PDB file of C-alpha atoms in Angstrom:
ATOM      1  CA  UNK T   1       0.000   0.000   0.000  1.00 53.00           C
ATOM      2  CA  UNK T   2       2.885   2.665   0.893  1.00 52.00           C
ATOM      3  CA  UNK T   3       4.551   1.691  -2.841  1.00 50.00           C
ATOM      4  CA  UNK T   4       1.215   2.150  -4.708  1.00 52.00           C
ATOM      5  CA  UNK T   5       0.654   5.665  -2.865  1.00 54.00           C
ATOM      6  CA  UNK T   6       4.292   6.986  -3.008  1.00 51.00           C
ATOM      7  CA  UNK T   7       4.089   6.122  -6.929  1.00 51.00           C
ATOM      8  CA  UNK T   8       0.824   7.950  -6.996  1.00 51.00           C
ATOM      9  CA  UNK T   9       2.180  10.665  -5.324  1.00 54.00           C
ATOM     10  CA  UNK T  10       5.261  10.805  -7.804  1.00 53.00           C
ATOM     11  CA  UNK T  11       2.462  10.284 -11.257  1.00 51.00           C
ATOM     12  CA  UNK T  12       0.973  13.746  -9.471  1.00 53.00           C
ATOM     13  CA  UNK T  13       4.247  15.471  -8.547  1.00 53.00           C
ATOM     14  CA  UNK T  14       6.158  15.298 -12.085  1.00 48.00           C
ATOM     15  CA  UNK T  15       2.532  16.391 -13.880  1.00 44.00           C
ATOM     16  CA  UNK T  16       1.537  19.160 -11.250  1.00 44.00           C
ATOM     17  CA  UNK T  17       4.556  20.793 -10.004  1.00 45.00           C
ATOM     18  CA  UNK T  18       4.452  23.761 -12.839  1.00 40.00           C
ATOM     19  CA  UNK T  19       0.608  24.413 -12.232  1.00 45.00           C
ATOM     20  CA  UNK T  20       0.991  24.772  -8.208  1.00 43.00           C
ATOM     21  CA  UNK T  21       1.954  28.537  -8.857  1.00 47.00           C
ATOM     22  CA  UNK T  22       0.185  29.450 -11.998  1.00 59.00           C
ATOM     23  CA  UNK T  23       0.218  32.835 -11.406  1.00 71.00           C
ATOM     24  CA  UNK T  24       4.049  33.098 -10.955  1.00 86.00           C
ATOM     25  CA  UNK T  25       5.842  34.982 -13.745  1.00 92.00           C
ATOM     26  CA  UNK T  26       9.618  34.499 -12.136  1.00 95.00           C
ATOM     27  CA  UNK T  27      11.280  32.676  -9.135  1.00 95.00           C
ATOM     28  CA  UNK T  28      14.999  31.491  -8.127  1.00 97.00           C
ATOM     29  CA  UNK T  29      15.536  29.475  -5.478  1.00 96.00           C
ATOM     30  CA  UNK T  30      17.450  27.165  -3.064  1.00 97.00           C
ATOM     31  CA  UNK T  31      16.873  23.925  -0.993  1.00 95.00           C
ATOM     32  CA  UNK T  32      18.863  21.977   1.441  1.00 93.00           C
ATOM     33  CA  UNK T  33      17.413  18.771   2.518  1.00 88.00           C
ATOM     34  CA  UNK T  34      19.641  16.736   4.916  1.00 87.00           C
ATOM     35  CA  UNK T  35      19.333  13.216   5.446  1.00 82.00           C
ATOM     36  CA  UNK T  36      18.502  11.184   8.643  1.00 80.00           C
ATOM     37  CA  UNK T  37      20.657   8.499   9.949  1.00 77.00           C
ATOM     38  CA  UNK T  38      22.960   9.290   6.947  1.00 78.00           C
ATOM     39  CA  UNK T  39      25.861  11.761   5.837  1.00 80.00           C
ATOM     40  CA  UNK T  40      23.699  12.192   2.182  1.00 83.00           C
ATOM     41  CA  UNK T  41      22.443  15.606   1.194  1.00 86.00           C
ATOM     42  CA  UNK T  42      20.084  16.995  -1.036  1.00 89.00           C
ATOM     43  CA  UNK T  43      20.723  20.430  -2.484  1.00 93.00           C
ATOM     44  CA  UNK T  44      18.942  21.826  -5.724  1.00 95.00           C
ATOM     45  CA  UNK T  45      18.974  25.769  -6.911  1.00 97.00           C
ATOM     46  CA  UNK T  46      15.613  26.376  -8.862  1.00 96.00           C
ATOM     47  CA  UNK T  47      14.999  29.451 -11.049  1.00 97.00           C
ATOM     48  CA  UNK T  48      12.020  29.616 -14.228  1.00 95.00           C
ATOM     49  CA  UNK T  49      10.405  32.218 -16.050  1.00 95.00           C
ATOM     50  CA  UNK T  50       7.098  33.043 -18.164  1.00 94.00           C
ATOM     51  CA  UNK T  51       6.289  35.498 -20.057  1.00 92.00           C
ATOM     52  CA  UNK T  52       2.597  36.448 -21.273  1.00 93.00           C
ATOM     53  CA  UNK T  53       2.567  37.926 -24.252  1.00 94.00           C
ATOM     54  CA  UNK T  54      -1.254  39.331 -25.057  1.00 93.00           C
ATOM     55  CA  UNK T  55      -2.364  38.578 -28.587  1.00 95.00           C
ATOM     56  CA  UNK T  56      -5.625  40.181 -28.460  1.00 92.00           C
ATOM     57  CA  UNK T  57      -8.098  42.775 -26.134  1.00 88.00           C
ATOM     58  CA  UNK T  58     -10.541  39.665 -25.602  1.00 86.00           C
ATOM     59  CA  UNK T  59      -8.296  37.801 -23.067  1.00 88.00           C
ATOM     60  CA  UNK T  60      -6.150  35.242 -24.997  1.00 94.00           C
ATOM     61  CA  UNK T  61      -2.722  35.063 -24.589  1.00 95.00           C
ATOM     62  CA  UNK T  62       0.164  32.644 -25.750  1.00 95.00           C
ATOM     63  CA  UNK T  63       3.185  32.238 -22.353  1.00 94.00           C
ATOM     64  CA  UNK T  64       6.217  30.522 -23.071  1.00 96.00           C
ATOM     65  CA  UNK T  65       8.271  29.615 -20.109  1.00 95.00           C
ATOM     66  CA  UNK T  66      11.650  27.943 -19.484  1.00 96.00           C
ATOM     67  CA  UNK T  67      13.084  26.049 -16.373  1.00 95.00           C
ATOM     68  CA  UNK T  68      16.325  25.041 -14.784  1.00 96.00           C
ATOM     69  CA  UNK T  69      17.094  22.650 -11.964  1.00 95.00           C
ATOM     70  CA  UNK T  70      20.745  21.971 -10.428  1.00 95.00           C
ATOM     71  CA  UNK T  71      20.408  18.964  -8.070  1.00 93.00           C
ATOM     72  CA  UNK T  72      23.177  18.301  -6.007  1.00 92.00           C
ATOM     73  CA  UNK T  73      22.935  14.819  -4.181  1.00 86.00           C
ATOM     74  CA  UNK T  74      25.523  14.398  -1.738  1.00 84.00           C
ATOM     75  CA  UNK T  75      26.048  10.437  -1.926  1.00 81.00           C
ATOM     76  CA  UNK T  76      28.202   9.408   0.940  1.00 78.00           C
ATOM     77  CA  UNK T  77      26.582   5.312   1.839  1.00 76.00           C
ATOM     78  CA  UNK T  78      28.228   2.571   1.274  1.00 75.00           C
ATOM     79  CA  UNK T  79      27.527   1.017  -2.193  1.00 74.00           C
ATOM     80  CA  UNK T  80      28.763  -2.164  -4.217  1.00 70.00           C
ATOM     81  CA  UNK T  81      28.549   0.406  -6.972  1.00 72.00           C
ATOM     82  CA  UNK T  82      30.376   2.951  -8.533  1.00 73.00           C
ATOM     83  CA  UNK T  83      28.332   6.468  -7.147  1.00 77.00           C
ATOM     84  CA  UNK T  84      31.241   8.820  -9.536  1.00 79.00           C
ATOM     85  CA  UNK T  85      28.662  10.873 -11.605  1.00 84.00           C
ATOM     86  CA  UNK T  86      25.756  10.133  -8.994  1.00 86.00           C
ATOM     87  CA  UNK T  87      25.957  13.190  -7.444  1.00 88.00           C
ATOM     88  CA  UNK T  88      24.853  16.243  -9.795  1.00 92.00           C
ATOM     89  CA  UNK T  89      21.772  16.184 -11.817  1.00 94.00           C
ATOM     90  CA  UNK T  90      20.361  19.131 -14.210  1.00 95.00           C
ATOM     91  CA  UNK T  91      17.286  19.600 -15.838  1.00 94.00           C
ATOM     92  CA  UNK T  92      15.993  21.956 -18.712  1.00 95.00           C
ATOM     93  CA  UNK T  93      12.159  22.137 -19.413  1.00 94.00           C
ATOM     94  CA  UNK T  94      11.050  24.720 -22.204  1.00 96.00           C
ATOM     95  CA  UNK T  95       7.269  24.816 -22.427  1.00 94.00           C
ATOM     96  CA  UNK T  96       4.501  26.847 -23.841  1.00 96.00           C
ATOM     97  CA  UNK T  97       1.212  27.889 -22.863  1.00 94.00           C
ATOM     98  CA  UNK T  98      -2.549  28.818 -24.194  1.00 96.00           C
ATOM     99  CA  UNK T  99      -4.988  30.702 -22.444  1.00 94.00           C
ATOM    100  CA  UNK T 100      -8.203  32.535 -23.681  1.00 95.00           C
ATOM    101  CA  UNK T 101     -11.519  33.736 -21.676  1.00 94.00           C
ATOM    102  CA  UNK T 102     -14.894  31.811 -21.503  1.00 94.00           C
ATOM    103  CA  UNK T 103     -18.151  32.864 -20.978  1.00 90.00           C
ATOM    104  CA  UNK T 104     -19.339  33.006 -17.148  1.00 88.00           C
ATOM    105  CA  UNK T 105     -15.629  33.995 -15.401  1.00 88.00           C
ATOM    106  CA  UNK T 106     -14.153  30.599 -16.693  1.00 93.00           C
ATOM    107  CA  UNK T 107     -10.975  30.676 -18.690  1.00 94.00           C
ATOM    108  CA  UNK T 108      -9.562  27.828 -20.863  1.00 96.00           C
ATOM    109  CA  UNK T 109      -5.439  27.248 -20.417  1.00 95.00           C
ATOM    110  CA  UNK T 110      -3.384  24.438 -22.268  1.00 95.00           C
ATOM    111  CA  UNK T 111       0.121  23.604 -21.807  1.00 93.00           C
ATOM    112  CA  UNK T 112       2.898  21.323 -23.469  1.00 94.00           C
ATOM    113  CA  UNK T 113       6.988  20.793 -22.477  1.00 94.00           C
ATOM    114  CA  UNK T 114       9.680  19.110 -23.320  1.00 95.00           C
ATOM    115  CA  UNK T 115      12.291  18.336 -20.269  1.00 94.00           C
ATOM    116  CA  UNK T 116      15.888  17.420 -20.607  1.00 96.00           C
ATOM    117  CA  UNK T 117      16.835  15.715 -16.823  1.00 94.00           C
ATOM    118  CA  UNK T 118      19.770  13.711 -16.876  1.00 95.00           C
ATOM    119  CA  UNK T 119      23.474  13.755 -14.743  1.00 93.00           C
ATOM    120  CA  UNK T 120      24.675  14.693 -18.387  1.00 94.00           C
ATOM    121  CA  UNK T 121      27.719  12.391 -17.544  1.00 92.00           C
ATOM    122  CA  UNK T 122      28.136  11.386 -21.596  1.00 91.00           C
ATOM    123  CA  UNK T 123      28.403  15.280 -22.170  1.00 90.00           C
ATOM    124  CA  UNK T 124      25.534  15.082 -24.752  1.00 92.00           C
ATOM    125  CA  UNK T 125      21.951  14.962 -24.691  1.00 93.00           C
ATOM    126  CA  UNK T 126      20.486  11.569 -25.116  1.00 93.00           C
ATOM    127  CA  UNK T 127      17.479  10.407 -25.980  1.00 91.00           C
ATOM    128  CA  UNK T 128      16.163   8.757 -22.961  1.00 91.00           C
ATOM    129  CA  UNK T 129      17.295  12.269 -21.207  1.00 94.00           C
ATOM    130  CA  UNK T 130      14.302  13.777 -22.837  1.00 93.00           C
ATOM    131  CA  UNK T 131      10.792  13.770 -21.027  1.00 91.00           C
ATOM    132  CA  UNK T 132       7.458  15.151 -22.613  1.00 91.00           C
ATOM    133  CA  UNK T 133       4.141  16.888 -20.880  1.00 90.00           C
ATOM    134  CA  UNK T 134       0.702  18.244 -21.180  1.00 92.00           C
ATOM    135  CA  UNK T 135      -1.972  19.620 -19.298  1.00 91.00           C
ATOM    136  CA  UNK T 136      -5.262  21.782 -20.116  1.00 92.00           C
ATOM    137  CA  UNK T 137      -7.166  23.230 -17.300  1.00 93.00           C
ATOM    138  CA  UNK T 138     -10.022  25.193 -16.899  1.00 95.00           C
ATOM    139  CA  UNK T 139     -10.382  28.299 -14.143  1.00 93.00           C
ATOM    140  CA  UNK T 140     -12.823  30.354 -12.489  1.00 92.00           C
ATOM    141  CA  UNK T 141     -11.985  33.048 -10.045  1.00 86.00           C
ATOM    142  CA  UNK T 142     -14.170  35.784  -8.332  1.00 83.00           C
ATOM    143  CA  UNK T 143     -13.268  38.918  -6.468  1.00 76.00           C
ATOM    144  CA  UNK T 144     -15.068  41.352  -4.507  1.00 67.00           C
ATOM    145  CA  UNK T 145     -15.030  44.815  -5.216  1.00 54.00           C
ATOM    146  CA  UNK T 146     -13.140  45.318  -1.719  1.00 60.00           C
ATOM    147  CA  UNK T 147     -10.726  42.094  -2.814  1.00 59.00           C
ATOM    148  CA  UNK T 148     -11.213  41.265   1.146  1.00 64.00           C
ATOM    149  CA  UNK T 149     -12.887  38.190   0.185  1.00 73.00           C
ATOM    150  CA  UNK T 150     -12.193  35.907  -3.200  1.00 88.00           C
ATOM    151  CA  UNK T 151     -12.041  32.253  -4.591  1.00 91.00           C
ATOM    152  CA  UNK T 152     -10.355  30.452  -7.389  1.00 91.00           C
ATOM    153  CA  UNK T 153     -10.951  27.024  -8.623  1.00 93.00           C
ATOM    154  CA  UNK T 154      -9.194  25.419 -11.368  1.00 92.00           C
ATOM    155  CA  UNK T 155     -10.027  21.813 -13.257  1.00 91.00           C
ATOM    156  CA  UNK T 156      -8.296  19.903 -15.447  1.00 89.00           C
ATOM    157  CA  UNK T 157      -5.920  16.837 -16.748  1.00 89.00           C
ATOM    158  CA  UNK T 158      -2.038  16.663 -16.780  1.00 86.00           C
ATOM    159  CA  UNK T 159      -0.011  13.932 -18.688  1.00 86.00           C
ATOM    160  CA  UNK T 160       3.690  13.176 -18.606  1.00 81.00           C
ATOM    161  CA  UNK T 161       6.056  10.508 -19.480  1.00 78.00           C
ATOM    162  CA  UNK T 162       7.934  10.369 -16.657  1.00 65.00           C
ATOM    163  CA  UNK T 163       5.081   8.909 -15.030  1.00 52.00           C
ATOM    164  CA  UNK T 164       5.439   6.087 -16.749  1.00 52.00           C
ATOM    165  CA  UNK T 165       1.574   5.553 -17.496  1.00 56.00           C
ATOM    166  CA  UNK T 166      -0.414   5.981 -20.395  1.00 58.00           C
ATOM    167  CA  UNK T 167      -2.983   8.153 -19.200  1.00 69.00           C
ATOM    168  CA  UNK T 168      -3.603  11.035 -17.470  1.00 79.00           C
ATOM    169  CA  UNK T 169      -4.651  12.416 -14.544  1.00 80.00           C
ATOM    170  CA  UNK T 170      -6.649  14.865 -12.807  1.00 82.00           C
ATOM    171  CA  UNK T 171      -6.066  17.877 -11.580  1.00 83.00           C
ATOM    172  CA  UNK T 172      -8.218  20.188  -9.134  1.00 85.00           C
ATOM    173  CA  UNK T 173      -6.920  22.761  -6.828  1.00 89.00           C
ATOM    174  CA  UNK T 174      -9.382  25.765  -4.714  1.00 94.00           C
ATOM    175  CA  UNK T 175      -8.493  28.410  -3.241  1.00 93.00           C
ATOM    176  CA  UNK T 176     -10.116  30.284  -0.801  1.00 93.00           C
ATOM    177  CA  UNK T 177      -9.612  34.313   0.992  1.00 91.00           C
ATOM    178  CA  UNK T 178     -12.678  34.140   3.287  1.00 90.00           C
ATOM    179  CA  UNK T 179     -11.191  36.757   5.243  1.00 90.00           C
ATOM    180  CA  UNK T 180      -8.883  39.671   5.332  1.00 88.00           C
ATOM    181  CA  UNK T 181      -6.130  38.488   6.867  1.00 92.00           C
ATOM    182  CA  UNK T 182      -7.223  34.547   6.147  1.00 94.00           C
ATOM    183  CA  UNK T 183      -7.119  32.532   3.225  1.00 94.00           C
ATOM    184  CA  UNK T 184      -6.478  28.860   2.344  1.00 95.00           C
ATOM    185  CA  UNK T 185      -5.428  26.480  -0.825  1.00 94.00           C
ATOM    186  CA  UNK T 186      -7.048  22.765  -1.009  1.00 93.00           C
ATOM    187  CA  UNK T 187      -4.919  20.248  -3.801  1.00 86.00           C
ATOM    188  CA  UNK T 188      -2.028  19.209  -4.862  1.00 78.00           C
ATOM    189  CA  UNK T 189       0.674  19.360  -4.886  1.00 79.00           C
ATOM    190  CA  UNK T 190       0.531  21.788  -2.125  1.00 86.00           C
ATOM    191  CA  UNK T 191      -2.762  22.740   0.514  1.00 93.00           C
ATOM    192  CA  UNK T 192      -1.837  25.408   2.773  1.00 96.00           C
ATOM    193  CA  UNK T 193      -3.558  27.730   5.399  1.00 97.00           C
ATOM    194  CA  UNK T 194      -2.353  31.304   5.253  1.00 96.00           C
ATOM    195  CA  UNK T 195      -2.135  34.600   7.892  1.00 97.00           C
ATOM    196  CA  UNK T 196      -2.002  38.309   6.600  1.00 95.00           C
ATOM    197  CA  UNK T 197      -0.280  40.328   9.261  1.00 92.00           C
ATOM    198  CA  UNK T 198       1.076  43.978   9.671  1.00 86.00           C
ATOM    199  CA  UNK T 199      -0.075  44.466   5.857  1.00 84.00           C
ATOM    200  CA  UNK T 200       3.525  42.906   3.673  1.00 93.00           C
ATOM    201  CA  UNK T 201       3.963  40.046   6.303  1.00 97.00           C
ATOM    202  CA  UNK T 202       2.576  36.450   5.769  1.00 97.00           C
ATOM    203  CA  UNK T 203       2.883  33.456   8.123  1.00 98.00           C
ATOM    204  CA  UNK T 204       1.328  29.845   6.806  1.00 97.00           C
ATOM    205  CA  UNK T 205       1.019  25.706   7.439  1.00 97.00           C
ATOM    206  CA  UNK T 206       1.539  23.521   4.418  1.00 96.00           C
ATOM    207  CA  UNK T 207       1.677  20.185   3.073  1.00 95.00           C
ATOM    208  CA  UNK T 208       3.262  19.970  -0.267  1.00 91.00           C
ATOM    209  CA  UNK T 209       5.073  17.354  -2.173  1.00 89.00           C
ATOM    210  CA  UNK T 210       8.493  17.797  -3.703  1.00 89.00           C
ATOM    211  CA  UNK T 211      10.856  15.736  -5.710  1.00 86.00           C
ATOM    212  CA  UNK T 212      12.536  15.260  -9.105  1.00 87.00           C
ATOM    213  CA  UNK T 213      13.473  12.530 -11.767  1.00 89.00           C
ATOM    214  CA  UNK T 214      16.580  12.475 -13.944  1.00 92.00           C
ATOM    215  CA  UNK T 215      17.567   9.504 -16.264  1.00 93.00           C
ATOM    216  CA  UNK T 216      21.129   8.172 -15.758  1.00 93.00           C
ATOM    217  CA  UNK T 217      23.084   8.755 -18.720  1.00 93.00           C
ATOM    218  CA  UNK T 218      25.830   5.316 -17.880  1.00 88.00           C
ATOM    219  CA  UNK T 219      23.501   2.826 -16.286  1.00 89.00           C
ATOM    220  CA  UNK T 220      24.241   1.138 -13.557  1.00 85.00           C
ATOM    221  CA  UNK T 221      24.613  -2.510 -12.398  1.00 83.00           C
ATOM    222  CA  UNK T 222      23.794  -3.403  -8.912  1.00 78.00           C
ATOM    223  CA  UNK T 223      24.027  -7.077  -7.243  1.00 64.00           C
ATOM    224  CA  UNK T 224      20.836  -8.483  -5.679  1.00 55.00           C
ATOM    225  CA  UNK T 225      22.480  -9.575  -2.641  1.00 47.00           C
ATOM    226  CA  UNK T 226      19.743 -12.461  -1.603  1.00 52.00           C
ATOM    227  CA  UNK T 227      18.675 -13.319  -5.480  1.00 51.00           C
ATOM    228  CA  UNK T 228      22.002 -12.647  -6.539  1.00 51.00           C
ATOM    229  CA  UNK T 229      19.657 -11.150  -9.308  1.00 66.00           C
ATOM    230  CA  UNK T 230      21.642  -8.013 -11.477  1.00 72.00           C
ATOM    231  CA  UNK T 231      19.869  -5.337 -11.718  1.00 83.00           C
ATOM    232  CA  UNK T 232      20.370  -2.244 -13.823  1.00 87.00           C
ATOM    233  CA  UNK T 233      19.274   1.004 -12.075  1.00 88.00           C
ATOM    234  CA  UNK T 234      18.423   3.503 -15.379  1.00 90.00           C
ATOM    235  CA  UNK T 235      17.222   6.677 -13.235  1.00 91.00           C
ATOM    236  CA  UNK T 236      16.616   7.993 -10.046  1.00 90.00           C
ATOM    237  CA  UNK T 237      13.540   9.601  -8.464  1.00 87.00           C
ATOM    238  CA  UNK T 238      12.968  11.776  -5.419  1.00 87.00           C
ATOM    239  CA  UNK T 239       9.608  11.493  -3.978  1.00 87.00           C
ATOM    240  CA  UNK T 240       8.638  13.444  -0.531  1.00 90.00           C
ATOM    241  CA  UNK T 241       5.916  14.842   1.278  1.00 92.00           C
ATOM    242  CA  UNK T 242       6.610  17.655   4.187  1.00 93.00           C
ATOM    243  CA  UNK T 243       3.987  19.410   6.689  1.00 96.00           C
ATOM    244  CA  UNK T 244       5.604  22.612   8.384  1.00 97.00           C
ATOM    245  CA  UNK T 245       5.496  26.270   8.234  1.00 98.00           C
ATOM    246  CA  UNK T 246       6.562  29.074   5.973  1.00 97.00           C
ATOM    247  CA  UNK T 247       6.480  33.049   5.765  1.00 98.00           C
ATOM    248  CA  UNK T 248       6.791  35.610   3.282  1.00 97.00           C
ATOM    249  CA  UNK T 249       7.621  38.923   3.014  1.00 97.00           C
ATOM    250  CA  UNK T 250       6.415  41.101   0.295  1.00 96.00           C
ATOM    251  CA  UNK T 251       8.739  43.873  -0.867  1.00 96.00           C
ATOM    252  CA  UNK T 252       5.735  44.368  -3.192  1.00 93.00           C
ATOM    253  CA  UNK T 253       2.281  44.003  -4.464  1.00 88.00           C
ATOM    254  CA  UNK T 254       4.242  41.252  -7.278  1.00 92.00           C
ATOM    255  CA  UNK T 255       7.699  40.872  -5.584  1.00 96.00           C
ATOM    256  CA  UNK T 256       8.058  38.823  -2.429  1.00 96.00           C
ATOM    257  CA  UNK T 257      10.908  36.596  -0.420  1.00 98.00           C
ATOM    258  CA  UNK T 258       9.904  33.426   1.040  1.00 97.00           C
ATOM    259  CA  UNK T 259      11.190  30.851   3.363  1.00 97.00           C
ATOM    260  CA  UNK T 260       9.527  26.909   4.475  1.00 97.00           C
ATOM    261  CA  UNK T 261      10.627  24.823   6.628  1.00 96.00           C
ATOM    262  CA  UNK T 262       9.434  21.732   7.889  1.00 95.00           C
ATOM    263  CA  UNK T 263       9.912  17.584   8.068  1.00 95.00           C
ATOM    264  CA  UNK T 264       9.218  15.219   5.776  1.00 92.00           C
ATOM    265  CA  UNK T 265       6.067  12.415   6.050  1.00 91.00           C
ATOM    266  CA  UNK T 266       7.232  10.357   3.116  1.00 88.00           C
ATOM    267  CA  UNK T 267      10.528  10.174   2.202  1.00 86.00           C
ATOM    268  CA  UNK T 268      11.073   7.964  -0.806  1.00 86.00           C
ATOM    269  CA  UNK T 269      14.649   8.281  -3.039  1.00 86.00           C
ATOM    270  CA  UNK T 270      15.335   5.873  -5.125  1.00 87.00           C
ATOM    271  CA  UNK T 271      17.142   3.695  -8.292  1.00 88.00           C
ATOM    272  CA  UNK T 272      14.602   2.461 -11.047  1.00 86.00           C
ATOM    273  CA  UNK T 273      15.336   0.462 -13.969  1.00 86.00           C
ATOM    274  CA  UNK T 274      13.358   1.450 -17.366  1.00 81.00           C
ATOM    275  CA  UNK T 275      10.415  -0.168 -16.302  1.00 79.00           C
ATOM    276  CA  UNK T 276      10.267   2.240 -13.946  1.00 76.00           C
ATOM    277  CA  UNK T 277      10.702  -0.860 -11.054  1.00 80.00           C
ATOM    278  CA  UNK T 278      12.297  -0.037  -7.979  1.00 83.00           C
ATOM    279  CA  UNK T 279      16.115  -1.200  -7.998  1.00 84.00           C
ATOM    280  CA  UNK T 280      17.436   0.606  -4.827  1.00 84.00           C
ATOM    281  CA  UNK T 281      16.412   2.377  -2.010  1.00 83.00           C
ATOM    282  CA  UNK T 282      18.959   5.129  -1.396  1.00 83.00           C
ATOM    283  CA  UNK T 283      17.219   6.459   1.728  1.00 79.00           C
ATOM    284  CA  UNK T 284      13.826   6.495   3.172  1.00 81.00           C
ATOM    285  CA  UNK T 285      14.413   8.264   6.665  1.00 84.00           C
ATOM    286  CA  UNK T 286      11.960  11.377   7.519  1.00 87.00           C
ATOM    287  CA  UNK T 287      14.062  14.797   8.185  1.00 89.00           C
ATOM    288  CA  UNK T 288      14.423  18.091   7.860  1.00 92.00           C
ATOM    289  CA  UNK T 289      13.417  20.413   4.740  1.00 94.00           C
ATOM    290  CA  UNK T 290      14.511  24.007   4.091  1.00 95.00           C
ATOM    291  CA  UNK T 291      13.736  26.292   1.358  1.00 96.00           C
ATOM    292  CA  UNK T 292      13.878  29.797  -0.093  1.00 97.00           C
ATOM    293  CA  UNK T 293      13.741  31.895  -2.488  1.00 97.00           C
ATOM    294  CA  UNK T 294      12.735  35.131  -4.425  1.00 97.00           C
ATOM    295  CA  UNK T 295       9.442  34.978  -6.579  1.00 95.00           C
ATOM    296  CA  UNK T 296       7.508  37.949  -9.023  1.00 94.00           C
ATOM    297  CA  UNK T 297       4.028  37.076  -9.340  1.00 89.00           C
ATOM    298  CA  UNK T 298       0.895  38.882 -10.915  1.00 80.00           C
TER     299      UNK T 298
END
């Protein structure tokens, strides 16, 4: 049961984590995620960008966006295999996006992306580096004249191939201001509860998933110690979900600094051969999870 939902969580993670902030134009960003029991680490510096570019007065515009990733994965265990290369992984999605207005407050938005995720260890881009997406959604949001009080709810289905299944899956995610200085997000990847204070200042409670995927460029063989079974381990996947807290400070209306911090519930990092069957587990011991970062937003 904790397999099928950790590989449920990781179908949702690698088709959702673009769409959690839809209404970020900008954002760079660093993580340090030690490991329990374990002298691994797990740093990654984040930064993307969209631009909307309007192509007409009734709503519609066309966003292309672009994406880096620099994971650095501090491997110290104890293997029977060779970790040299194991420990820096880089990704490159380029993807562009639809949107145009609806009748009744609803607006239509697709998406498609190509990702390049490897450890790049061959110096060249390969083809089983190369991972494809795409989403459509549909969105509905309402304001009060006052903007103390507003709601947004957003519908739709994401596919990718580093999933690893041929079909996709569904997406919802509502938010919620039911008060001035209250407001609250129900979904995935992340649900939150959030506190307006001294008018720039936010405090909030989360539980999000994070994670990433990256193919490995020179495979590599591992020894089934009780089978005695060799097993080839073709990528490796980060899967985790954390509760804690978070605050943000807005410089701002559009520009803001952030901070999280909080411990992980599942904590799943592993090999996988190109079936996408577990091979290895590097480390599944809960710990501690930091992250910040600047974002622009609309």
């Amino acid at each position: 049961m904790r397999y099928k939902l950790v590989l449920f969580l990781k179908m949702l993670l690698f088709t959702t984590i673009l769409q959690a902030q839809m209404s970020d134009l900008a954002r760079v960003e660093y993580t340090y995620f030690p490991q329990r029991d374990s002298d691994n680490s797990f740093r990654r510096f984040r930064a993307f960008a969209r631009l909307p570019i309007k192509l007409n007065d009734k709503g519609s515009f066309l966003v292309p966006g672009i994406e880096y990733r620099n994971v650095n994965f501090i491997y110290r265990d104890e293997t029977v295999f060779n970790t040299t290369n194991l420990e820096r992984f880089s990704s490159i999605e380029v993807n562009l996006g639809y949107t145009f207005k609806l009748k009744n407050n609803w607006r239509f938005a697709v998406q498609s992306g190509v990702i390049a995720a490897s450890n790049f260890e061959e110096h060249k881009l390969m083809d089983d580096d190369l991972l494809f997406t795409g989403s459509f959604y549909f969105l509905k949001d309402k304001k009060d004249i006052e903007n103390t009080t507003s709601w947004r709810l957003i519908l739709g289905l994401q596919y990718s191939t580093s999933a690893g299944r041929p079909f996709p899956l569904p997406f919802i995610n509502y938010y919620k201001k039911f008060h001035p200085s209250w407001s609250y997000v129900l979904g995935v990847p992340k649900s939150n509860l959030k506190y307006y204070f001294k008018e720039k200042n936010i405090l909030q409670s989360f539980i999000t998933l994070d994670g990433f995927f990256a193919n490995i460029q020179k495979n590599r063989n591992l020894a089934d110690l009780e089978s005695l079974e060799e097993k080839t381990a073709n990528n490796i996947s980060m899967t985790i979900v954390l509760a804690g807290f978070g605050y943000e400070r807005l410089f701002t209306d559009h520009l803001l600094f952030y901070t999280y911090t909080g411990f992980t519930i599942i904590n799943d990092i592993r090999l996988r051969n190109g079936n996408q069957d577990n091979i290895l587990t590097i480390n599944d011991q809960n710990s501690l999870y930091i992250r910040a970062g600047l974002k622009l937003k609309l």
